[in-house]
XYZ file of C-alpha atoms in Angstrom:
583
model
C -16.048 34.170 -18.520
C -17.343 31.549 -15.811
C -16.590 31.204 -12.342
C -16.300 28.311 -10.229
C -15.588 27.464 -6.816
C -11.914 26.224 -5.816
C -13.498 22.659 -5.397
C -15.100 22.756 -8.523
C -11.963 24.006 -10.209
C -10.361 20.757 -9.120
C -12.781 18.721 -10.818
C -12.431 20.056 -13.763
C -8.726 20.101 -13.502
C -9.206 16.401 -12.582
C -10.937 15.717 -16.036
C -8.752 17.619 -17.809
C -5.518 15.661 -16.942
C -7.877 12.514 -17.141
C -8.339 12.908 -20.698
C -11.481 10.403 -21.109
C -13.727 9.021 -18.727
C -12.893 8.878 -14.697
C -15.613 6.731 -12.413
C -17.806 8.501 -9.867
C -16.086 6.817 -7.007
C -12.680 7.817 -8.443
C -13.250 11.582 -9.022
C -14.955 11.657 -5.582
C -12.126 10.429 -3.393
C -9.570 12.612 -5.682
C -11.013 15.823 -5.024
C -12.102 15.324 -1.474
C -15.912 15.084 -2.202
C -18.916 12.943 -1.192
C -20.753 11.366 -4.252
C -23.372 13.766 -3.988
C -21.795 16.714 -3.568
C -19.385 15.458 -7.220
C -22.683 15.305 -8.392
C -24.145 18.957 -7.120
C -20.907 20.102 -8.078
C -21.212 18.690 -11.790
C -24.777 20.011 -11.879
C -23.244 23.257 -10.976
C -20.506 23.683 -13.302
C -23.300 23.034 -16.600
C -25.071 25.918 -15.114
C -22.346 28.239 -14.951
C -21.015 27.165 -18.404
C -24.025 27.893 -19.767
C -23.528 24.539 -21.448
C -22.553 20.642 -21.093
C -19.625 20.786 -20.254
C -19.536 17.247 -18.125
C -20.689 14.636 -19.638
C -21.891 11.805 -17.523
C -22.836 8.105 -17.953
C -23.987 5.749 -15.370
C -21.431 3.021 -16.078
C -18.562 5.326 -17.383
C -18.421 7.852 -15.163
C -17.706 11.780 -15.689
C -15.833 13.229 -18.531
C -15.811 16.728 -20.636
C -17.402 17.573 -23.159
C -15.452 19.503 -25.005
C -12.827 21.807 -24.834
C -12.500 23.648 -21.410
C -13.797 27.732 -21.761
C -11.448 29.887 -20.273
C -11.917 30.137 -16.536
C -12.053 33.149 -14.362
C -10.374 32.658 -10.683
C -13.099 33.531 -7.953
C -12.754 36.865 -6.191
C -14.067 37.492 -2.798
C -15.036 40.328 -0.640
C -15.354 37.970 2.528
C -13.402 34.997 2.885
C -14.780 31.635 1.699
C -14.592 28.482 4.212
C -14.915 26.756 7.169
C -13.540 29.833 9.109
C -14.302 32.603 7.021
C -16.112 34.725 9.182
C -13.483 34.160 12.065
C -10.590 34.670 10.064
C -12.125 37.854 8.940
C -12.893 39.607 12.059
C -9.826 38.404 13.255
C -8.022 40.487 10.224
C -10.231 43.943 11.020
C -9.026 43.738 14.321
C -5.277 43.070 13.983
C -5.304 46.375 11.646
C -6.648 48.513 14.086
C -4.588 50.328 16.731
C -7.316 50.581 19.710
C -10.676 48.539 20.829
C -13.247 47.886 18.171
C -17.005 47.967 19.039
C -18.776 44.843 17.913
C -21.095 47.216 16.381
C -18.481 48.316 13.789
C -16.723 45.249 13.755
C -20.154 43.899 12.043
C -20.745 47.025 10.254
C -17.506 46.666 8.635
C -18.017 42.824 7.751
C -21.349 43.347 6.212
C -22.813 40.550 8.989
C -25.089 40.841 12.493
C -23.464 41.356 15.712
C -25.096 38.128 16.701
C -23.055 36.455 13.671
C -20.146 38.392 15.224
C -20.584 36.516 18.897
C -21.453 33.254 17.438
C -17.568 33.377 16.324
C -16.082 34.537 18.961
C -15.254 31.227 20.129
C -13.557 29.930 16.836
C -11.833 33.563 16.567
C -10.415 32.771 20.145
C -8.967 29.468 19.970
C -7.046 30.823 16.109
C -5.821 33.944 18.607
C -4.608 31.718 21.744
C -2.496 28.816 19.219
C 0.108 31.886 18.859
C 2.767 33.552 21.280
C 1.362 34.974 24.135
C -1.694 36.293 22.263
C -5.175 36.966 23.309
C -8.707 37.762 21.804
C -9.990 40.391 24.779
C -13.215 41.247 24.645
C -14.568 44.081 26.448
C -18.531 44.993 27.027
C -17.763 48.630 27.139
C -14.874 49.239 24.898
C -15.070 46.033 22.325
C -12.472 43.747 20.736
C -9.142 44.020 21.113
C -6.075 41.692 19.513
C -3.108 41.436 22.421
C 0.093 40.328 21.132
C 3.776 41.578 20.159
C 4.073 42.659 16.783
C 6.160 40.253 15.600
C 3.091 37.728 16.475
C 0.544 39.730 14.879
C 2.371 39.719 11.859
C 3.049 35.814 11.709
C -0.810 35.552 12.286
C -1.892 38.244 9.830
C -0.165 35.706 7.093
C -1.454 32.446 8.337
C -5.083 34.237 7.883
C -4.235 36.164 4.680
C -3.896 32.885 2.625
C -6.780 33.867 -0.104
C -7.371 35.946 -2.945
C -9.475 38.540 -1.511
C -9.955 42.587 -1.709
C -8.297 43.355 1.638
C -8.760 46.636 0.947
C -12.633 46.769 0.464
C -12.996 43.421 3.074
C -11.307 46.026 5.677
C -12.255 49.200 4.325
C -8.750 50.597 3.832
C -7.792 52.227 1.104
C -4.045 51.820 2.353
C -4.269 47.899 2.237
C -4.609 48.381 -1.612
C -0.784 48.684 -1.642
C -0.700 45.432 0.054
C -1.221 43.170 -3.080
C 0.890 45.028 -5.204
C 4.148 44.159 -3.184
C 3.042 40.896 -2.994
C 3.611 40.902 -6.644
C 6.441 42.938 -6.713
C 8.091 39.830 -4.597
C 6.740 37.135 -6.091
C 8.899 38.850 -8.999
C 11.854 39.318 -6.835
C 12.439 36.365 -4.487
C 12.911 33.601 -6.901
C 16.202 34.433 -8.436
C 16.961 35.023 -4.484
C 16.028 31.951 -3.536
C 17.824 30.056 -6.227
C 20.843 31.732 -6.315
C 21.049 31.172 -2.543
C 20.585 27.383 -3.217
C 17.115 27.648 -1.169
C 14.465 25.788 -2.374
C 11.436 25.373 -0.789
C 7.764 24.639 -1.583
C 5.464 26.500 -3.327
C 3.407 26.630 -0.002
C 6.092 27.983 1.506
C 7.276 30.268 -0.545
C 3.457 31.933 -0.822
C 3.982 32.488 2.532
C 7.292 34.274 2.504
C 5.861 36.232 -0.045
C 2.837 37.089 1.975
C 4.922 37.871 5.156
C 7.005 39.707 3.742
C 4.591 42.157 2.195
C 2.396 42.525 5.472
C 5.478 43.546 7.369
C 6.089 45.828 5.345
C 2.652 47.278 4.960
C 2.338 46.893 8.655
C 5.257 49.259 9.121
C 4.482 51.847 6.664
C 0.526 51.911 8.512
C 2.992 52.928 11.814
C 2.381 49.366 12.869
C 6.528 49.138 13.654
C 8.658 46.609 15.235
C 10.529 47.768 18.576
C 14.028 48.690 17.807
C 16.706 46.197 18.606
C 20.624 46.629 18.542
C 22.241 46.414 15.185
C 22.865 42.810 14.047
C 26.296 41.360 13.679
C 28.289 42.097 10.709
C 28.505 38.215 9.454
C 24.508 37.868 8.848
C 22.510 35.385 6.898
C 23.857 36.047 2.969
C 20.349 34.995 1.895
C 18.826 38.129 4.187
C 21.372 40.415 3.619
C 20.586 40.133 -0.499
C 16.892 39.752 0.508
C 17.566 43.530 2.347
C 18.876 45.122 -0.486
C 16.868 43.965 -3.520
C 13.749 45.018 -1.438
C 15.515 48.167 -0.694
C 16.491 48.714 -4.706
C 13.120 47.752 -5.877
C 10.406 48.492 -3.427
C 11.967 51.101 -1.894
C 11.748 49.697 2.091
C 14.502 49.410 4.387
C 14.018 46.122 6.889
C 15.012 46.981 10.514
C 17.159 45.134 12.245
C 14.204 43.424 14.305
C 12.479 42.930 10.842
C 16.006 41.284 9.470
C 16.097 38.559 12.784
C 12.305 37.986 12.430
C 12.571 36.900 8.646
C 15.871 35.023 9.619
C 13.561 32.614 12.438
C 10.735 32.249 9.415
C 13.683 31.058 7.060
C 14.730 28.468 8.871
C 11.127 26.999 9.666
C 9.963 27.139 6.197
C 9.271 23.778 4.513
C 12.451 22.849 1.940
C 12.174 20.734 -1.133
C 15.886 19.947 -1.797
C 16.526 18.203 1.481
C 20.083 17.632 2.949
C 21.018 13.975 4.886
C 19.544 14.760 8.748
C 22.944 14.491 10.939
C 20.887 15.753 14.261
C 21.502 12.441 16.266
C 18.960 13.252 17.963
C 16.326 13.059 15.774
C 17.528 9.877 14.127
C 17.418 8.583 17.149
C 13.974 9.261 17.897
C 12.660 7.815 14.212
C 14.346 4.902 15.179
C 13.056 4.604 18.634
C 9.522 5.770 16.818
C 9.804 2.731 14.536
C 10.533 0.508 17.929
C 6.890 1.873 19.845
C 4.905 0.999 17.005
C 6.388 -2.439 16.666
C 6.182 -3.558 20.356
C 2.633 -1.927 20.937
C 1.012 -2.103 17.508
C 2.915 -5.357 15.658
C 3.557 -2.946 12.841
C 7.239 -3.227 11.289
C 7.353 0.096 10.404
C 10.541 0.863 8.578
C 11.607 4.522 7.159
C 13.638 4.247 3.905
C 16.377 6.855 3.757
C 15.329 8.940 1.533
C 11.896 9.389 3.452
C 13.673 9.296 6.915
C 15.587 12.262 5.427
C 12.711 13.717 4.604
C 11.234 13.101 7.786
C 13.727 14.102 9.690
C 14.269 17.513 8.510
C 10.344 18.039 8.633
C 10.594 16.986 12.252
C 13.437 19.549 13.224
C 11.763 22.742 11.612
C 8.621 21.700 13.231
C 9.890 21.555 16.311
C 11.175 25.098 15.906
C 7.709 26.288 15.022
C 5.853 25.115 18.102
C 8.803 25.842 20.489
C 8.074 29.209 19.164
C 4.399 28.757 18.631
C 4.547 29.563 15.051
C 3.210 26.392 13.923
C 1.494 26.062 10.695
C -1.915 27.069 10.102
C -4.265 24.044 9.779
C -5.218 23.419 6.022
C -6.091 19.759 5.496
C -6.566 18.947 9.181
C -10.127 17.038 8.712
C -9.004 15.459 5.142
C -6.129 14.115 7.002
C -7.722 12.643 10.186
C -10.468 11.360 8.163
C -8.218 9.473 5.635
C -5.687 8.500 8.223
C -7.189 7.577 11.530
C -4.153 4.812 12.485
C -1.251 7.521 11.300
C -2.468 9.822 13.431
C -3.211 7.864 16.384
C 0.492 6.596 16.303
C 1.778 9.794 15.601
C -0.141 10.960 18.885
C 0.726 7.864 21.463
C 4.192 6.788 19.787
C 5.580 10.214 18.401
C 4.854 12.490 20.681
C 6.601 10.905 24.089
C 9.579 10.659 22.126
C 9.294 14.413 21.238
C 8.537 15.503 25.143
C 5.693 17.662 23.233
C 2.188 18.060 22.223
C 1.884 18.130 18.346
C -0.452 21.004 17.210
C -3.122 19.203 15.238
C -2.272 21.606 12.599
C 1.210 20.412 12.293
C -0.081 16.432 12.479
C -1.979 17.213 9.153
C 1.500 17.553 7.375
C 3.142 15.186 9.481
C 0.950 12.422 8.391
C 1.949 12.496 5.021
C 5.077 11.608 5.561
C 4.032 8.519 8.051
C 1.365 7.564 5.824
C 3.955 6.779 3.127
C 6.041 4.394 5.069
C 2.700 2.866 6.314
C 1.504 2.335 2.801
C 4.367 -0.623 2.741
C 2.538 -2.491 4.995
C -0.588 -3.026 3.066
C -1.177 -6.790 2.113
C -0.310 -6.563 -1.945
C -1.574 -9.003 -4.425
C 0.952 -11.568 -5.336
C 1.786 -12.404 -8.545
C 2.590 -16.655 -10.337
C 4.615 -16.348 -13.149
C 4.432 -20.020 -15.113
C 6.530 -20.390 -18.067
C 9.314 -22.327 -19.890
C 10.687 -19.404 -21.194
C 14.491 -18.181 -20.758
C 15.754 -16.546 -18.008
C 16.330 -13.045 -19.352
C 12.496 -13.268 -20.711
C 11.251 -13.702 -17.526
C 13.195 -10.875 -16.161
C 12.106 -8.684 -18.678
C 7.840 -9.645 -18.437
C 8.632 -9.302 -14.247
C 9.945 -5.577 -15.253
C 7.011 -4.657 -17.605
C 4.253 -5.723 -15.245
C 6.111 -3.817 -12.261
C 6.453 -0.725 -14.344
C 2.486 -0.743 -14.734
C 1.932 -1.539 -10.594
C 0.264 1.148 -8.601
C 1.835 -0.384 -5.422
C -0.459 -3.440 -5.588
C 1.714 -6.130 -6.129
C 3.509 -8.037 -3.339
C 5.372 -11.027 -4.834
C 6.027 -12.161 -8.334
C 6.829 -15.739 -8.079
C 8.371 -17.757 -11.145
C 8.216 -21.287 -11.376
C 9.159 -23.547 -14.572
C 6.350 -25.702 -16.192
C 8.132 -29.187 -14.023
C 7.499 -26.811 -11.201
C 4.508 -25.871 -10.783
C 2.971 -29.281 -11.719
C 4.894 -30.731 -8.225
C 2.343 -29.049 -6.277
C -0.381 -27.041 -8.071
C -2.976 -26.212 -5.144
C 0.134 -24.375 -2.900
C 0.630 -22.380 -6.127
C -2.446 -21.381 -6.588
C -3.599 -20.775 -3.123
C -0.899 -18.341 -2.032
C -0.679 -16.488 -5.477
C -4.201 -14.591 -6.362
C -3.037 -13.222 -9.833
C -1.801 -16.426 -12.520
C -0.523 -15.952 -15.552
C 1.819 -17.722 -18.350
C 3.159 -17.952 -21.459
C 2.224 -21.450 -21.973
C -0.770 -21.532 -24.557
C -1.536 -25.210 -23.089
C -2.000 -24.813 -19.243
C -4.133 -21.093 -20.095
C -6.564 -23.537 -22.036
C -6.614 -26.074 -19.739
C -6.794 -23.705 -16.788
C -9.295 -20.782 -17.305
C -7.784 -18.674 -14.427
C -4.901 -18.136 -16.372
C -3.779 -14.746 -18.140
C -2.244 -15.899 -21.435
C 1.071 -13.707 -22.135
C 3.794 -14.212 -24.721
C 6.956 -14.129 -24.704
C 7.084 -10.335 -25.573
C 3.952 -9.488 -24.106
C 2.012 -6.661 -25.927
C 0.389 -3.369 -24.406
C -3.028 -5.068 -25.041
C -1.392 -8.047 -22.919
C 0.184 -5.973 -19.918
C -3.236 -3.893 -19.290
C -5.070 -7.051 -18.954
C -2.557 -7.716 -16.282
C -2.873 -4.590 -14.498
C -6.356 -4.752 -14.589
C -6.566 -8.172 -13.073
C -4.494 -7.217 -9.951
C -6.212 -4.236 -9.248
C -9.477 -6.221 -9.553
C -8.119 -8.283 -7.409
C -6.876 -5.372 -5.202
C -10.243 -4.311 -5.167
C -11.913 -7.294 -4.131
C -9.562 -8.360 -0.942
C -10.620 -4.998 0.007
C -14.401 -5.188 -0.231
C -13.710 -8.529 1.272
C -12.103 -7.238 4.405
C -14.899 -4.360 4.683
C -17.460 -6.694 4.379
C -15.948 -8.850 6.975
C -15.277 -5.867 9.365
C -18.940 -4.627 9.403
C -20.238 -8.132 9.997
C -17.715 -8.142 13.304
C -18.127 -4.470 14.419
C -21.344 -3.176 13.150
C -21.972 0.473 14.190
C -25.324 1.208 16.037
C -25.802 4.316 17.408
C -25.739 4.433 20.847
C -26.971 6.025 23.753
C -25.285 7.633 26.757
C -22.411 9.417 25.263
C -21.717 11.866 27.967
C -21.690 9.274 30.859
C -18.984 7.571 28.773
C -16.949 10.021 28.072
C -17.133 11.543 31.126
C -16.831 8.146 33.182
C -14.365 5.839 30.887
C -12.486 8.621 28.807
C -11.947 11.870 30.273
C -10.328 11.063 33.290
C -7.671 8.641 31.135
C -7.579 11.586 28.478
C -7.046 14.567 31.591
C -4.062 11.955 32.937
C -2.352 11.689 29.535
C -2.831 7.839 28.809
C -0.066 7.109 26.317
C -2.329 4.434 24.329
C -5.057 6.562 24.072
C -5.504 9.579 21.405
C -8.239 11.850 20.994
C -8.630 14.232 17.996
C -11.967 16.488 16.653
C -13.416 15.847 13.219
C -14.898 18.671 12.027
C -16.534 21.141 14.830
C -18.869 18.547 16.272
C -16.855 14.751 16.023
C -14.862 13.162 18.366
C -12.636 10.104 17.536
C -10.849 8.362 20.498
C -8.829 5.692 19.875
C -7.355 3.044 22.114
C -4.701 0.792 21.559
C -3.812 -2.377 23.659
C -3.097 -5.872 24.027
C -5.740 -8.970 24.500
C -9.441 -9.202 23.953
C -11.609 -8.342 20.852
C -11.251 -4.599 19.054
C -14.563 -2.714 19.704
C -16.346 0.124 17.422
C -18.764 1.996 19.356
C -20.624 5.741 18.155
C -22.281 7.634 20.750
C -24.693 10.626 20.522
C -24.631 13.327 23.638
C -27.954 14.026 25.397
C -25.903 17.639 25.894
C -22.816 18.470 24.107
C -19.581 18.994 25.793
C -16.896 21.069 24.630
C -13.341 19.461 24.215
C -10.401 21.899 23.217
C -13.055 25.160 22.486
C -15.472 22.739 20.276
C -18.723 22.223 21.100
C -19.050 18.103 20.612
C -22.562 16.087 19.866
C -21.144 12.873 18.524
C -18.167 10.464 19.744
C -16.559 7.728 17.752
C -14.297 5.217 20.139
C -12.078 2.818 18.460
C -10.459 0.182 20.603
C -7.960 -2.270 18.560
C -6.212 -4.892 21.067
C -4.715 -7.320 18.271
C -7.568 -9.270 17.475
C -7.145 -8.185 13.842
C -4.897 -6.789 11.391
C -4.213 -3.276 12.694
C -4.195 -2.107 8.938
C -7.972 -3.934 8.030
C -9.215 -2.481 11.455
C -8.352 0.807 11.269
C -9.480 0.835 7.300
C -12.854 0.629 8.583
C -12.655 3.354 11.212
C -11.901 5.364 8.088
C -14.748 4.571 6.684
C -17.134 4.998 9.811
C -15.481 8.367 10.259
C -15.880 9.257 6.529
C -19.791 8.620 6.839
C -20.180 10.161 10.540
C -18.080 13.728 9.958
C -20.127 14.709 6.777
């Protein structure tokens, strides 16, 4: 039985749900790849097959073969990723009860002790996001994890997120026991859940699961919670059922520090089945988060309910995890300032005041999502001329069918009768880049015209949708084209002296227009917003690398835009700059 990595899963996943042939570009920017790694990656997955099972084609695209084997899920002793070796030393260490010589520590990981140092940083700056924790290091006795339990246990599950032998990573024969009540309550908690009226994502609820399990592995290893007074009689319903299924079935009695630990998790977790946000508050400061990014940006940002619900209640558990500092672990924190440069920045200089906090970067990357959608409305669409003679409720019905195939291209749809249209043709056809009609005369006379008829076919309608997202397509080549003939990006010189002369001491003092955020371990991206003179796109290399927030920085990127162009175009390109420069 094959097995493939969890990116090249994906792409076969992609292909399957495809079902013919998906373009290069396409498959690449759907599973998060560069073209040539989609194509190592393709390479790959033949080899492992043993046969084709991707066929390619230089004009088509990628597609399968055949039908998909059956696929084995990978299995790993040491973690896999960008902070594998980190996260694993950091695991060793939080199930030990004294000091732990680097020596072993290494030993134990099946790496150097050099490997072991040259992590230390990254394994510090995971400790110090959490409660008053620390990563102390020792040159006589070794490594040693400071925290409360109830921290060590939140961070044991933001680091125990893969499908790994714990037991043989750690060498514990006890942690075997470890997976097996995770599957116990992956069993147990869904009828809980439900019949509490909880629903919340599957993220989320691997999580619970995996909290849930270490505590009480963690407690059985005589890795207990301090007692606290008995709880109040009138407890959460959901914990008190939660108590006693685990109690019937697992046999493990939650303490009454255990119970009020779980309690603060469950009301952080992400829900699905949101209810309308009635914390004034926080409507207040969407609304007044709408306002900044109008006034400084000239974006009309607008939240529609359903998404300011969303929003909203996203906004208030979050705020409970960093109060707390039991903010999420970072999982698509370079996908997400990579593909969202603007979001972020007005998440960082707009959001934030109006919070009176510092967003984690780890929380931005799920933040953004829900930004991104309401900035997605703002996008120039491709409008739509509609000339016919037809009736009224024919019209209405071809404007339906051609929206229900619209992959949020299309702006306007504008219908105008034959007598119309002939008034004044040019203004038609200037401010309209898609033209079509059901008039067999003016499509012959005019060869930019998309025949339809009156009950246009399948055939008909695809033609459509493939001229406006040709269209789509080219105003967007267009505006890149334009924006790397205004900004192009040299690499410069002097990177320190600027960061250290014209951005650090704005960045130290807490500019509100200015946002900084790292792209990978080695990327900076500053970005400026303002009012008056030309937007400027500027790349630096360090003669010495500086560190900024624990991470040891060679390259800057600083983005200025001061509303010499459309905030949306401008910022589409820093997208792409950063897409080439953090790979």
């Amino acid at each position: 039985m094959p097995v493939f990595t969890d990116r090249q899963r994906g792409i076969l996943a992609m292909l399957c749900s495809c079902g013919g042939w998906v373009a290069g570009r396409d498959l690449a920017e759907a599973t998060g790849t560069s073209r040539r790694t989609l194509q190592s990656d393709i390479k790959s997955i033949n080899l492992t097959a043993g046969r084709l099972l991707i066929r390619s084609n230089n004009r088509l695209g990628y597609c399968l073969a055949g039908n998909m084997p059956e696929v084995a899920a990978p299995r790993a002793v040491v973690p896999q990723g960008r902070y594998s070796t980190s996260k694993a030393l950091l695991l060793v260490l939080l199930f030990e009860s004294d000091y732990l010589h680097i020596e072993e520590l290494a030993d134990r990981l099946f790496v150097s002790r050099s490997t072991v140092n040259a992590h230390l940083a990254q394994a510090r700056r995971i400790v110090a996001r959490n409660r008053e924790a620390q990563l102390v290091v020792s040159p006589r006795r070794g490594l040693w994890i400071e925290a409360q339990e109830d921290t060590k246990r939140l961070l044991c599950a933001k680091l125990m997120n893969e499908d790994l032998d714990y037991a043989a990573m750690l060498r514990m024969p006890q942690m075997e026991e470890l997976s097996h009540l995770e599957k116990e309550l992956q069993d147990l908690l869904p009828q809980i859940l439900l019949n509490e009226k909880i629903l919340i994502s599957g993220q989320a609820f691997q999580y619970l699961t995996r909290f849930l399990a270490i505590s009480i592995t963690r407690s059985r290893l005589g890795m207990g919670m301090p007692e606290i007074p008995e709880e109040e009689p009138a407890s959460s319903s959901f914990i008190c059922e939660l108590s006693r299924q685990v109690q019937q079935h697992v046999g493990y009695l939650f303490s009454a520090a255990e119970r009020q630990l779980i309690r603060e998790r469950v009301h952080e977790l992400n829900l699905i089945d949101k209810r309308p946000v009635r914390d004034g508050e926080i409507l207040h400061m969407l609304a007044g988060f709408e306002k900044a990014v109008q006034e400084q940006c000239g974006l009309p940002l607008h939240f529609r309910p359903e998404l300011r619900r969303n929003l909203g209640d996203h906004i208030k558990r979050m705020q409970r995890r960093i109060l707390s500092r039991h903010n999420n672990i970072g999982q698509y924190t370079q996908e997400m300032f990579t593909q969202y440069p603007l979001t972020v920045h007005l998440i960082k200089t707009c959001l934030e005041p109006l919070m009176g906090l510092e967003i984690p970067d780890a929380e931005v990357g799920y933040l953004v999502m829900y930004v991104a959608c309401a900035m997605e409305e703002l996008w120039k669409k491709v409008n739509v001329l509609l000339v016919s003679d037809a009736s009224a409720a024919v019209l209405y019905t071809i404007q339906q069918k051609i929206r229900s195939r619209d992959k949020g291209q299309i702006g306007r749809i504008e219908v105008l009768p034959c007598y119309a249209y002939e008034q004044d043709r040019q203004r038609y056809l200037a401010r309209n880049q898609v033209h079509l009609t059901t008039e067999p005369d003016l499509s012959l006379e005019a060869t930019d015209f998309l025949s339809l008829s009156a009950f246009p076919s399948d055939i008909q309608l695809e033609q459509v949708r493939r001229a406006i997202e040709n269209q789509s397509e080219r105003q967007r080549r267009e505006q890149q084209a334009y924006m790397a003939r205004a900004y192009p990006v040299v690499t410069n010189p002097g990177g320190c002296r600027f960061y250290e002369q014209q951005l650090l001491p704005r960045l130290t003092n807490g500019q509100r227009n200015l946002s900084a955020v790292t792209v990978g371990n080695n990327l900076l991206c500053v970005v400026e917003h303002e009012s008056g003179g030309a937007c400027e796109l500027q790349y630096f290399t360090m003669e010495q690398a500086v560190h900024y927030k624990g991470k040891r920085i060679t390259g800057l990127l600083y983005a200025a835009y001061r509303g010499h162009e459309d905030p949306l175009v401008f910022f589409a390109y820093v997208r792409s700059v950063l897409q080439k420069n953090s790979r």
